[in-house]
Structures are given as C-alpha cells and as structure tokens.
Coordinates of C-alpha atoms in Angstrom, one line a residue:
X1 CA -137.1 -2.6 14.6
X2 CA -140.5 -4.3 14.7
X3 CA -141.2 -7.7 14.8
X4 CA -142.3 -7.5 10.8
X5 CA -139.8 -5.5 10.1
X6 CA -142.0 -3.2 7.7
X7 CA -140.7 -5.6 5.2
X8 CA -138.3 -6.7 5.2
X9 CA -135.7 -9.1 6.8
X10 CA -137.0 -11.7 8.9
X11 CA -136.7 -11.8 12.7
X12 CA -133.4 -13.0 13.8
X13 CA -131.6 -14.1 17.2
X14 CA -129.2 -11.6 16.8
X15 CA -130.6 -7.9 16.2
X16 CA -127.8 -6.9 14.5
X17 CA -126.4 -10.1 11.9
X18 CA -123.0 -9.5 10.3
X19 CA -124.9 -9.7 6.8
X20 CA -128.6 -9.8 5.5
X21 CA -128.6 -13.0 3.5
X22 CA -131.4 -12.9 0.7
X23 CA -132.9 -16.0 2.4
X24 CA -133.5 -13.6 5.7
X25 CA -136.1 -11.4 3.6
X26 CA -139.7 -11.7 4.2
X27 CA -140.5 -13.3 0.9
X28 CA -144.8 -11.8 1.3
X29 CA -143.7 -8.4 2.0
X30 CA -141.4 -8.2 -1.2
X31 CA -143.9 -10.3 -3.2
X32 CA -146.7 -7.4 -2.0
X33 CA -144.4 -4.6 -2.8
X34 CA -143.9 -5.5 -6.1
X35 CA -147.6 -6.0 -6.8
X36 CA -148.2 -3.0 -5.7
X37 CA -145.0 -1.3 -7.5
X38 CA -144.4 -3.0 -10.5
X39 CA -141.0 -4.6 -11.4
X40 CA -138.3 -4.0 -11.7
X41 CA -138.3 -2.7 -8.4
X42 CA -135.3 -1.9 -5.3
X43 CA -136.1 -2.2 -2.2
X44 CA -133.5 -0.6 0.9
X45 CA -134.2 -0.7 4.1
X46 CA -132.9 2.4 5.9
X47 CA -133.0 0.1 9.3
X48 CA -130.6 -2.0 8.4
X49 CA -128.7 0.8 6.8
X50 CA -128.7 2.4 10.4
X51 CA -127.4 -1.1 11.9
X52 CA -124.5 -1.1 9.2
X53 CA -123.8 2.1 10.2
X54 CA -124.1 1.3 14.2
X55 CA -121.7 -1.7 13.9
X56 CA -119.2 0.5 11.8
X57 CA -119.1 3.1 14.5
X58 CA -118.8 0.1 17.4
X59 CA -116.0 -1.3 15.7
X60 CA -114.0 2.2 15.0
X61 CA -115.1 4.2 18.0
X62 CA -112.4 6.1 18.0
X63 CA -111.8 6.8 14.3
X64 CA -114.1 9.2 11.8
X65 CA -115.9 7.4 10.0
X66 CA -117.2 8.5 6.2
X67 CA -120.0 7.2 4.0
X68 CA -118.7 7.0 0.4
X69 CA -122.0 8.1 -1.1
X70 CA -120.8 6.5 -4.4
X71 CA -122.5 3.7 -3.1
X72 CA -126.0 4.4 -3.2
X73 CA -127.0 8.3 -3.2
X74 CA -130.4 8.1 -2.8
X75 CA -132.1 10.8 -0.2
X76 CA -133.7 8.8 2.4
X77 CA -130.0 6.4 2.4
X78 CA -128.1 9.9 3.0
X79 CA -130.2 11.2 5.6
X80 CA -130.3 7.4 7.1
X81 CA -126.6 7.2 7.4
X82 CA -126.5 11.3 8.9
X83 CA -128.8 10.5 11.4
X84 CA -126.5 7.5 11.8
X85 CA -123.8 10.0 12.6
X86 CA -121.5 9.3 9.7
X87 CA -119.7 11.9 7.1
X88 CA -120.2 12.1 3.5
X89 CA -117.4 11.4 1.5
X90 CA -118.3 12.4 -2.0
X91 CA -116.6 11.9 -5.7
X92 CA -118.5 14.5 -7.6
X93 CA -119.6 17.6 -7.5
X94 CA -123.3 16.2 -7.8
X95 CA -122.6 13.8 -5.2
X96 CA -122.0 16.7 -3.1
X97 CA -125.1 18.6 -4.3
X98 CA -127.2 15.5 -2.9
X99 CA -125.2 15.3 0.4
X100 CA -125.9 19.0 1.2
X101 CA -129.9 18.3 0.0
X102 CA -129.7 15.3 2.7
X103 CA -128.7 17.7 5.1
X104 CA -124.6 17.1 5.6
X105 CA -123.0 20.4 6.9
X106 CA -119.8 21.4 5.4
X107 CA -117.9 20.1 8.1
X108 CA -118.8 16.7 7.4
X109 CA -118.5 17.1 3.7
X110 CA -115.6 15.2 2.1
X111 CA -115.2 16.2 -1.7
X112 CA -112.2 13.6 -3.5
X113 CA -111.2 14.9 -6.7
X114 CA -109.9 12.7 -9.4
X115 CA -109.1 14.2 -12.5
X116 CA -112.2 16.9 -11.8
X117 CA -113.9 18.6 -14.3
X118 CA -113.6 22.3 -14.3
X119 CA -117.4 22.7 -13.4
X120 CA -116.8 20.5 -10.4
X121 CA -114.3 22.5 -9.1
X122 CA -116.0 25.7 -10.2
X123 CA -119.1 24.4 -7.3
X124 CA -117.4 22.8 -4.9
X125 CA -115.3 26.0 -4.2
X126 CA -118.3 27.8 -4.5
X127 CA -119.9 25.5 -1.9
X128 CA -116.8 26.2 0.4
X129 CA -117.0 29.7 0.3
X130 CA -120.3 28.9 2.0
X131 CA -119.5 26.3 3.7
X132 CA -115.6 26.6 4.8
X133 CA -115.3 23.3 6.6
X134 CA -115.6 21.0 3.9
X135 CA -112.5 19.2 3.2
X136 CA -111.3 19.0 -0.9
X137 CA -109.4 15.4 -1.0
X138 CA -106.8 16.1 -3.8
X139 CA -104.6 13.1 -6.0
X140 CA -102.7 15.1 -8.2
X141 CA -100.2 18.4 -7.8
X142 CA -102.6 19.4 -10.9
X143 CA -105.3 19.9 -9.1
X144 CA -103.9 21.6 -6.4
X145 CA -102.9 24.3 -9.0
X146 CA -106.3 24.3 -11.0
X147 CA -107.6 25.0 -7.2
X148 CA -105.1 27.9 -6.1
X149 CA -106.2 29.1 -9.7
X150 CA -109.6 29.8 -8.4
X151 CA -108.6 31.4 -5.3
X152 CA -109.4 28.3 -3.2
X153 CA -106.8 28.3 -0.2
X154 CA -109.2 26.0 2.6
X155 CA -108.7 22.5 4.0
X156 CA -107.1 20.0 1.5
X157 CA -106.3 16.9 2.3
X158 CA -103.3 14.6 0.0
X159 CA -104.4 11.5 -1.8
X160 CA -101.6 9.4 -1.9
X161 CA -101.0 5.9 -4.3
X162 CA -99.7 3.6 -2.0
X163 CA -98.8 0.7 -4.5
X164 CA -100.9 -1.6 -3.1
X165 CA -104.4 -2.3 -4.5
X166 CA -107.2 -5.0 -3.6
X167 CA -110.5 -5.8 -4.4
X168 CA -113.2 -7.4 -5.9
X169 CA -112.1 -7.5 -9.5
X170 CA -109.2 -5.4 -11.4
X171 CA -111.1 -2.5 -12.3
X172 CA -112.1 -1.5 -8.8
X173 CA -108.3 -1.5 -7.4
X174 CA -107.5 1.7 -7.1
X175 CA -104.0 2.2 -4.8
X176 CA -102.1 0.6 -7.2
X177 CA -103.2 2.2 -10.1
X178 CA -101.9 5.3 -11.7
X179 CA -105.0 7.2 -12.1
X180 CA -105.3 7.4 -8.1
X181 CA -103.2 9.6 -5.8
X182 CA -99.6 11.2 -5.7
X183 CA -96.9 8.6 -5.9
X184 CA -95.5 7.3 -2.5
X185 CA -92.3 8.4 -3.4
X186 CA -93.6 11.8 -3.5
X187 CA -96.5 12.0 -1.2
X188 CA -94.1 13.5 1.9
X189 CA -93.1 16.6 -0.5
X190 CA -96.1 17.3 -2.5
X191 CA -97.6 17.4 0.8
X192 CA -95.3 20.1 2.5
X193 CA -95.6 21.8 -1.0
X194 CA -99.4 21.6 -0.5
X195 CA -99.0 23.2 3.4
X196 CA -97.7 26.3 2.2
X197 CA -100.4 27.4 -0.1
X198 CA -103.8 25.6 1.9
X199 CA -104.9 24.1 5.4
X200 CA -103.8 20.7 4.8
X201 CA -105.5 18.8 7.3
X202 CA -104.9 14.9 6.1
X203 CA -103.8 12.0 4.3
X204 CA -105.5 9.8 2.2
X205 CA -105.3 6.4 0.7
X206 CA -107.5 3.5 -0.8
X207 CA -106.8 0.2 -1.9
X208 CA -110.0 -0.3 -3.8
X209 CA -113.4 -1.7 -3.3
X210 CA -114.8 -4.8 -2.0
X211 CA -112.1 -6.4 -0.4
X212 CA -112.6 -10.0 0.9
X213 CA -110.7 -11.3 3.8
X214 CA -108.2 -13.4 2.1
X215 CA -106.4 -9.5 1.0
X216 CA -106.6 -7.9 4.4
X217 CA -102.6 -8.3 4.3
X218 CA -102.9 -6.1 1.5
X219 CA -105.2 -3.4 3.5
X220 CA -102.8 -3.6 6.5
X221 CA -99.7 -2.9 4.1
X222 CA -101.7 0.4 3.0
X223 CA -102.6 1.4 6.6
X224 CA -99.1 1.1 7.6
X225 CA -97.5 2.0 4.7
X226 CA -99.7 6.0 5.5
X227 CA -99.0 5.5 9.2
X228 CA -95.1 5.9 8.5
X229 CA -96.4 9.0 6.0
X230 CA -98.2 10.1 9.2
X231 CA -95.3 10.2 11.4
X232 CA -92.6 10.8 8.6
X233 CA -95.2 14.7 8.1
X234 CA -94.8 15.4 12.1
X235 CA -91.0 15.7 11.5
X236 CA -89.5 18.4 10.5
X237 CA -87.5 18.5 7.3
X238 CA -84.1 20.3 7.4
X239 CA -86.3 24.1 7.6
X240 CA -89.5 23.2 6.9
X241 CA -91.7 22.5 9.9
X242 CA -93.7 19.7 10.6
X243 CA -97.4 19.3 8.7
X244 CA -100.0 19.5 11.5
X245 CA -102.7 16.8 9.7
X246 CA -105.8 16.2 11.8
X247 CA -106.1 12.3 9.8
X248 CA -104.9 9.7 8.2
X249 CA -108.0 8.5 6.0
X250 CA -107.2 4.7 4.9
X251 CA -110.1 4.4 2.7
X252 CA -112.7 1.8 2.8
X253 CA -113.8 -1.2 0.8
X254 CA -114.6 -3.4 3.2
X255 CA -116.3 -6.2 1.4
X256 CA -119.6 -8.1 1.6
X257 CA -120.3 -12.0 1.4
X258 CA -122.5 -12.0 -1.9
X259 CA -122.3 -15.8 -2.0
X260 CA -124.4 -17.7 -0.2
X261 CA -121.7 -19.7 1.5
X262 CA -119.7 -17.0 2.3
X263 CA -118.2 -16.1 5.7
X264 CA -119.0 -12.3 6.2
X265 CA -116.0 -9.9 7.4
X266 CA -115.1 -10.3 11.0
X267 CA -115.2 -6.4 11.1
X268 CA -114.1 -6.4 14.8
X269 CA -110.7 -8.2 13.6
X270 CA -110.5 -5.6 11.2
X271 CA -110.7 -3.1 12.7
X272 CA -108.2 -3.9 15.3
X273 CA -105.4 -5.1 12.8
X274 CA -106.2 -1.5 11.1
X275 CA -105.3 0.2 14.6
X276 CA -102.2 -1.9 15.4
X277 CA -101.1 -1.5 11.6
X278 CA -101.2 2.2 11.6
X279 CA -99.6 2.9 15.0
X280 CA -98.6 4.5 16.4
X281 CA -99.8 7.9 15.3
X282 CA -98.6 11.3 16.0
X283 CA -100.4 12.7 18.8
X284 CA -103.6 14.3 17.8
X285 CA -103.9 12.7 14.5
X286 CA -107.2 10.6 14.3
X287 CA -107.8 7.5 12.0
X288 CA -110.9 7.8 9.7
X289 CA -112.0 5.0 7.2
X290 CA -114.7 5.7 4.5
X291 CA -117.0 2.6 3.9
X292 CA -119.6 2.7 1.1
X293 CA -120.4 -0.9 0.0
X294 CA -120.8 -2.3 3.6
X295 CA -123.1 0.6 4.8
X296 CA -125.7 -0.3 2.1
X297 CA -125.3 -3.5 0.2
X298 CA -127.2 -6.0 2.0
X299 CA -129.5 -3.3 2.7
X300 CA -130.7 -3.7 -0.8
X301 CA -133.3 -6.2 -3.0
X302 CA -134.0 -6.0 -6.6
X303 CA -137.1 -7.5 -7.7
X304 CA -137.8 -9.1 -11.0
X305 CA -140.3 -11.0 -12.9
X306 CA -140.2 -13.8 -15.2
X307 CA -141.5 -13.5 -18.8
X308 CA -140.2 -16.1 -20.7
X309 CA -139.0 -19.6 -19.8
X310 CA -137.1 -21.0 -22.6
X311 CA -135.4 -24.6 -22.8
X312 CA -132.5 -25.3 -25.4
X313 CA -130.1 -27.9 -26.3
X314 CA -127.6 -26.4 -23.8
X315 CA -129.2 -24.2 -21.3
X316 CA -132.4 -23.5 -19.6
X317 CA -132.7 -19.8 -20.2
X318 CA -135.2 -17.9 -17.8
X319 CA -136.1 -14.2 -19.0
X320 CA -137.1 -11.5 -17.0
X321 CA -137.8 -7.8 -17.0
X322 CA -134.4 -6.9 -15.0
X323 CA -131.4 -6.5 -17.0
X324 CA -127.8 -4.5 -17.2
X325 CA -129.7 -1.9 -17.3
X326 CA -131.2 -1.9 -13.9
X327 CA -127.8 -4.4 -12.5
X328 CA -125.0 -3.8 -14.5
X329 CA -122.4 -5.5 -12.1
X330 CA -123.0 -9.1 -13.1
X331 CA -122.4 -7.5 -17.1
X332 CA -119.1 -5.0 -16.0
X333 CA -117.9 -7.1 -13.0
X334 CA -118.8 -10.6 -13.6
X335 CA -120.5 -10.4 -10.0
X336 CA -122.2 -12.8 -8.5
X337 CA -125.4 -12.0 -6.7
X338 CA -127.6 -14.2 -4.8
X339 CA -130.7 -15.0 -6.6
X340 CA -134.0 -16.7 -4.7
X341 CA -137.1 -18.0 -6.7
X342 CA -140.1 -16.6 -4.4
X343 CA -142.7 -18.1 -6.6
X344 CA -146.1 -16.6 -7.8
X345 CA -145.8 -18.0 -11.3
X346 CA -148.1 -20.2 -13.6
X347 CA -146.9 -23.7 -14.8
X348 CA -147.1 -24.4 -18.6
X349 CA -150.5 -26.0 -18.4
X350 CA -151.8 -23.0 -17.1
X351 CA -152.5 -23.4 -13.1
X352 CA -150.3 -22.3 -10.0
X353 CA -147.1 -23.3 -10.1
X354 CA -145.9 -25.0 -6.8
X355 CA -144.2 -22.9 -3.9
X356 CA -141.0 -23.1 -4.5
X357 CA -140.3 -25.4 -2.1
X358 CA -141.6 -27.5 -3.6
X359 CA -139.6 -27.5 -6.9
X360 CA -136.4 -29.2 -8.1
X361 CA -133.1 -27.2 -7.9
X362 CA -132.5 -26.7 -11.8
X363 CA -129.4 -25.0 -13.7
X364 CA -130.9 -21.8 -15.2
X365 CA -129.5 -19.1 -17.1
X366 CA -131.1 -15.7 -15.9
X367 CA -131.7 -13.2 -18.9
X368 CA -132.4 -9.5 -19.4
X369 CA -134.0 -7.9 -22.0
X370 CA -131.6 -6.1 -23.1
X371 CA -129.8 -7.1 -26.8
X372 CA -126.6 -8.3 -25.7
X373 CA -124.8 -11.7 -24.9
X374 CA -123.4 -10.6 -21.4
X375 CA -127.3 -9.4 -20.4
X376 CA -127.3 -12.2 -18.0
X377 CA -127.8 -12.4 -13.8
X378 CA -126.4 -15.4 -13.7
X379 CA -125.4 -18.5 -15.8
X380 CA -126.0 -22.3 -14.7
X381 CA -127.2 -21.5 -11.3
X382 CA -129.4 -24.0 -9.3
X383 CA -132.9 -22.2 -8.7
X384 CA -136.1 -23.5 -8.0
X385 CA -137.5 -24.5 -11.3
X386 CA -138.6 -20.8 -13.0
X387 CA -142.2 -20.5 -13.9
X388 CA -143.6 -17.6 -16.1
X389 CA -144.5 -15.4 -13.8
X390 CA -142.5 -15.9 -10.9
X391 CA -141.0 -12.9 -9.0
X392 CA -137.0 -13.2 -8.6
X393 CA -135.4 -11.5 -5.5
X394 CA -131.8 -10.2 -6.4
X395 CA -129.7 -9.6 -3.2
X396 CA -127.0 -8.4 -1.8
X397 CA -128.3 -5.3 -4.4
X398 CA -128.2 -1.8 -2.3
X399 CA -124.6 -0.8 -3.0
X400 CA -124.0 0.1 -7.1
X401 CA -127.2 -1.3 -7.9
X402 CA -129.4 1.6 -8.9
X403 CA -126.2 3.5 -9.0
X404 CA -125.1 2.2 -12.1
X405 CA -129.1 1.7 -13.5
X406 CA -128.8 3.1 -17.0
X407 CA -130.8 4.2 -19.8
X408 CA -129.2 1.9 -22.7
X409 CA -131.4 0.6 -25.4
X410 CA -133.9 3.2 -24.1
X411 CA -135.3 1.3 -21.1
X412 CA -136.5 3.7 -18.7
X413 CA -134.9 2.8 -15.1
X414 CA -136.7 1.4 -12.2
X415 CA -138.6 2.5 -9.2
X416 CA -137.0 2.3 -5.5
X417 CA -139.0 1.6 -2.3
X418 CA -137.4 2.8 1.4
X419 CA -138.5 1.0 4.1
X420 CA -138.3 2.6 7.6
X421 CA -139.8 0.9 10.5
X422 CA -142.8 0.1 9.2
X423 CA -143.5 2.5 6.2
X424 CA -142.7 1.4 2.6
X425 CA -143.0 4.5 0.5
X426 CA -141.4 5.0 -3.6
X427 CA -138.6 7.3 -3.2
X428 CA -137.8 7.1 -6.5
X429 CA -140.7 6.9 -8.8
X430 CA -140.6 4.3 -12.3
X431 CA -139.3 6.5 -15.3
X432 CA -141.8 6.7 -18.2
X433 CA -140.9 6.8 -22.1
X434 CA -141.4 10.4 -22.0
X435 CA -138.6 10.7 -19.4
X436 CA -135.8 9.6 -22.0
X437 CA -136.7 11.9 -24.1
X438 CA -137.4 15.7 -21.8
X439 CA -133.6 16.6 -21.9
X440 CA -133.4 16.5 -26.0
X441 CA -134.3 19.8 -28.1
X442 CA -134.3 19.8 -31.7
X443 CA -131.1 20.3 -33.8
X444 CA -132.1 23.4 -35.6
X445 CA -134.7 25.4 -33.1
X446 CA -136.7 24.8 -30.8
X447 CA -139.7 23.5 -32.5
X448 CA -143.2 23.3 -30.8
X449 CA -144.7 21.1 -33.9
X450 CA -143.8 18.1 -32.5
X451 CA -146.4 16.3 -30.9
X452 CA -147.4 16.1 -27.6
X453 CA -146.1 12.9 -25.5
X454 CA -146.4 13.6 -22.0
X455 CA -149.3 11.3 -21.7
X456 CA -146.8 8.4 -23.0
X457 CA -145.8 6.9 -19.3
X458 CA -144.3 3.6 -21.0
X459 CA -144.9 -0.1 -19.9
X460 CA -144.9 -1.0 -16.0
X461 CA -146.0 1.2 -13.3

C-alpha cells in the first residue's frame, strides 16, 4: 500500500491492524471524494479488503476458506477477494451470477440453498452442467428431491442445524433456528440418504453472523458438535459404507468491533480453539470456514452530509441526506456504527464552522430523510457539535451496507467508490429518478404516450 493510501486509512505501525477504526481514515481524501461524488457516498477499499483476506488465510492455513458474498457483492470486492485466493460462497442464484462475472470458476463456487426458489435451482443446475465442480449446499431433504427432480446428481454438500446459534442480534442466529439446516438428530442419515443419489462431498453448519468474543463457547460447541458428525459419516453403518466428505464447513460470522472501544477478535485464538474443537478429523477431510462480514466491513465508509440542524426540548436532532435507505442496520438491527464529524459546515451566523476539533462533544440524534421514527444513525451520541453542512463519516460500513441500500419512499440509492492503491474510481454510479421507474410498464399495454423522462437524473450527482 502507499504511503497515502489512495485514500484512505491513515498510515499505521502495523501494516496489517486487526480493525480499521473510522478515526484511521484520512479525513481530506473522504472529504475530496465526496465533493467530487456527491453524498451519500461508500467508499471500500479493496487493499484493506485484500489484508482481511491475507490475515484470514494466515490464521487458517490449512483450512478452505470461503467469502460469503452476501456481504458485499460488488465486482471490484469479488474480484479483490479472488485475487485474494478465497472461494465464493453464494446464497442466491444471482449471487452466483455475480461471482461467475467476477471471475470464480465452478470449482470455487459454493451455492447454499435455503428454501430456493424454483428459478434458482432452475440456473444453478444449469450453471453446473457447465461448470461441474460447483458445490450445491443443501438444508432440507426437500431440496435434495426438487434437485434429483431436475436431473442434478453433482456435488452436494448437507447443511446441518446444530442447535446452537450466536450472533449479533436474534435475527441473524441461524444454527439454532428452524429455517436453517437438517436437524442434528437427523443429519448422519439424511446424509447417507443424500450419498446414494449425488457426490456428497461435505458438511455444513453456521451459528449466525457477527459473533463477538464473549459467544466463542457457542462457536466451539458447533465446531465440535460437526466434528463428531465428521467422524460419526467415516463409520460405517451396519451395511452402509462410510460417506467419503472432502469438509467440514463450520460457517463463519466472525464479528467486528463497531464500537469504538471495542477489542477486535483475536482471530489467531480463534482459529486455534476452532482446530482443537473439531479434531480430530477423519483423515483427508479438510476444515473450511466462510467469513463475509470480516472480509469487508471495516473496509467500508459511508459518507453523509448535514442538512438540517434542529434543537428541541429533548434532543438535538442533526439531519442528513443518508438514511435506512442507504444503512438499514441501525433501523432492522439496532446497530451501532461509529460515526465521526469531519467538518466542512457553516455555523448559524453564516461563516466556517470550526474544525472539529475544535468543538464541544454534544448529544445528537442523527436523522434520515426518510418518513419514519426508526430513520435514525444514531440516538444521544456525543459528536462534535453538527453544523449544516458538515460531511459525516459512517464506519465500520462495507459489510450489509450497500447490500441492504433500498429504494423505499422512492429514494434512488447511492453511488460507491473502490479504492485500489491509488485509484479512486465510481463502481457503482448514483441512481437517478428515472432509474425507479425503467422496470414498470403500463397496466393495460404498453403505451408510448407517456412522456419522455430520461433526461430526469434526480437530485445529487
């Protein structure tokens, strides 16, 4: 990496930091980008989404390890974390669409079904006809009928429900719930069941996203809990031979400090209590994780300027032009994100506000645009005294950030800016007012009356 760092971060003693803290941006770089882009704006930077990826691979060196694209599919992140040497695990057929754009052979393709639409299924065993070593990741007998249905007899691999679920907040634990995997109870059979009709080649199991290092006993119980499926599947039972499985995938989730005060994961400590807590297994069985948030979340800015600064009996409320339509985990979640004032507003009276250095810490309540209560970034948090016109740096941002940007109350969603050594270019441009409308088509015909807005490109840049 350069010594500016095309933008981004800081310089730092260590080359490779445990976590990109929001302070450790280069507050004139992001202040440039988005007056030459426009806000609300992302910003990734695909070097530090290579050193994610290097430090993943340095602490499981042994073990295949997967990118869950869910994360953040943008083109230049896929083909960052490929070059990287990682896998694509994908969770839709369009996820794997992108990954095969980005340049992911089949035989590091990972597709995990759950509940799949026919359609998905309908591609992705078109795409293995093509492409024969991708790997179909399958929670549910269901679906391995729906897929013998359509001739599909290739590589499968068994998720199984482990009972045990962590994470960041209820609705991203996934190994306990129901919706997720084949009972552990019945993960042995269905998988011998499974052996006689494809190539199953592994085992699979996820306790859910963004855990935080006081539930690692909880990731440990999962990893054993498959290592005993592992070496109960080399056995075999009564007649049946042993399953030959090439893995035992115990998911990912491996969570990021998105406070400020936060210790980040000792991913080193992890990933040696993941080794000793799945051994030992059967010989020629490999481990392979799947991290997604941890490749690319503190890889990530979003960029936002204040419009409105607006004192009431009870709160300071700040607005600005970033909402739960371009950050919905603060509104689904309750997340916290780290938020730092970088300045560049006026003061009431009309002059430069001071740097923000210079300002009082004051309780603010950060508010989108959009027409709902739970529009907010953050409630009673200590900034630097907001001035209209100041630009707001959102981090900890890369992973589910532009993921989950939406169209709701008609905003068009934001632009997104790679950096890579020292090139910033928009890899995903602003969308206009005429984008929320090109997939719509009259009711009753297809009308060529209507009048003409393509030249209607909507308010930002």
């Amino acid at each position: 990496m350069s010594d500016d760092a095309a933008a981004g971060p800081t310089a730092e003693p260590d080359a490779n930091p445990s976590v990109r803290r929001v302070s450790d941006w280069d507050a004139d770089r992001l202040a440039a980008l988005a007056s030459e882009h426009g806000t609300p704006l992302y910003v990734q930077d695909l070097d530090r989404v290579r050193e994610n990826c290097e430090r993943l691979r340095g602490a499981f060196p042994d073990a295949d390890v997967r990118y869950a694209v869910k994360a953040h599919t943008g083109r230049s992140v896929l083909e960052a974390v490929r070059e990287a040497g990682l896998d694509a695990e994908c969770a839709s057929a369009g996820e794997v669409d992108r990954a095969l754009a980005a340049g992911f052979g089949g035989d590091r393709l990972h597709y995990t079904a759950v509940n799949p639409p026919a359609r998905d299924l309908d591609y992705v065993v078109g795409v293995a006809e093509a492409e024969p070593g991708l790997t179909v990741t399958v929670g549910a007998v269901d679906t391995l009928d729906r897929l013998a249905e359509r001739g599909y007899d290739g590589r499968v691999c068994v998720r199984v429900n482990p009972g045990v679920g962590a994470g960041h907040h209820e609705k991203v634990k996934t190994g306990g719930a129901a919706k997720f995997g084949i009972p552990y109870d019945r993960a042995a059979a269905a998988t011998r069941d499974a052996a006689e009709r494809f190539d199953v080649v592994g085992v699979h199991a996820h306790a859910g996203s963004g855990i935080d290092p006081d539930q690692l006993d909880s990731h440990r119980e999962l990893v054993a809990r498959m290592g005993e499926l592992a070496r109960e599947l080399a056995e075999p039972q009564g007649a049946e031979p042993p399953v030959d499985i090439e893995y035992v995938d115990v998911g990912g989730g491996f969570g990021v400090p998105y406070r400020e005060d936060a210790p980040p994961l000792d991913l080193p400590a992890v990933a040696e209590a993941t080794r000793e807590a799945v051994a030992p297994l059967p010989a020629g069985v490999d481990l392979a994780i799947e991290p997604g948030r941890y490749v690319v979340a503190d890889a990530g800015v979003l960029l936002t300027r204040v419009n409105t600064v607006k004192p009431t009996p009870d709160e300071r409320v700040v607005g600005v032009d970033a909402g739960m339509t371009d950050l919905l985990r603060p509104a689904m979640y309750d997340a916290y994100h780290p938020i730092r004032n970088l300045g560049g507003g006026r003061g009431s009276d009309g002059t430069d506000a001071p740097a923000p250095d210079d300002r009082s810490a004051t309780p603010v309540t950060v508010a989108g645009p959009i027409c709902e209560t739970g529009d907010t970034l953050c409630r009673n948090r200590a900034l630097a005294d907001p001035a209209r016109g100041d630009l707001l740096a959102v981090g900890i941002a890369g992973a589910y950030g532009y993921e989950m940007a939406n169209q709701y109350n008609s905003r068009p969603r934001p632009a997104e800016v790679a950096l890579d050594d020292e090139t910033a270019a928009v890899v995903r441009r602003r969308e206009t007012l005429a984008d929320l409308t090109t997939v719509e088509r009259d009711a009753t015909s297809n009308r060529t009356d209507r009048p003409n807005r393509s030249d209607r490109t909507g308010a930002g840049r």
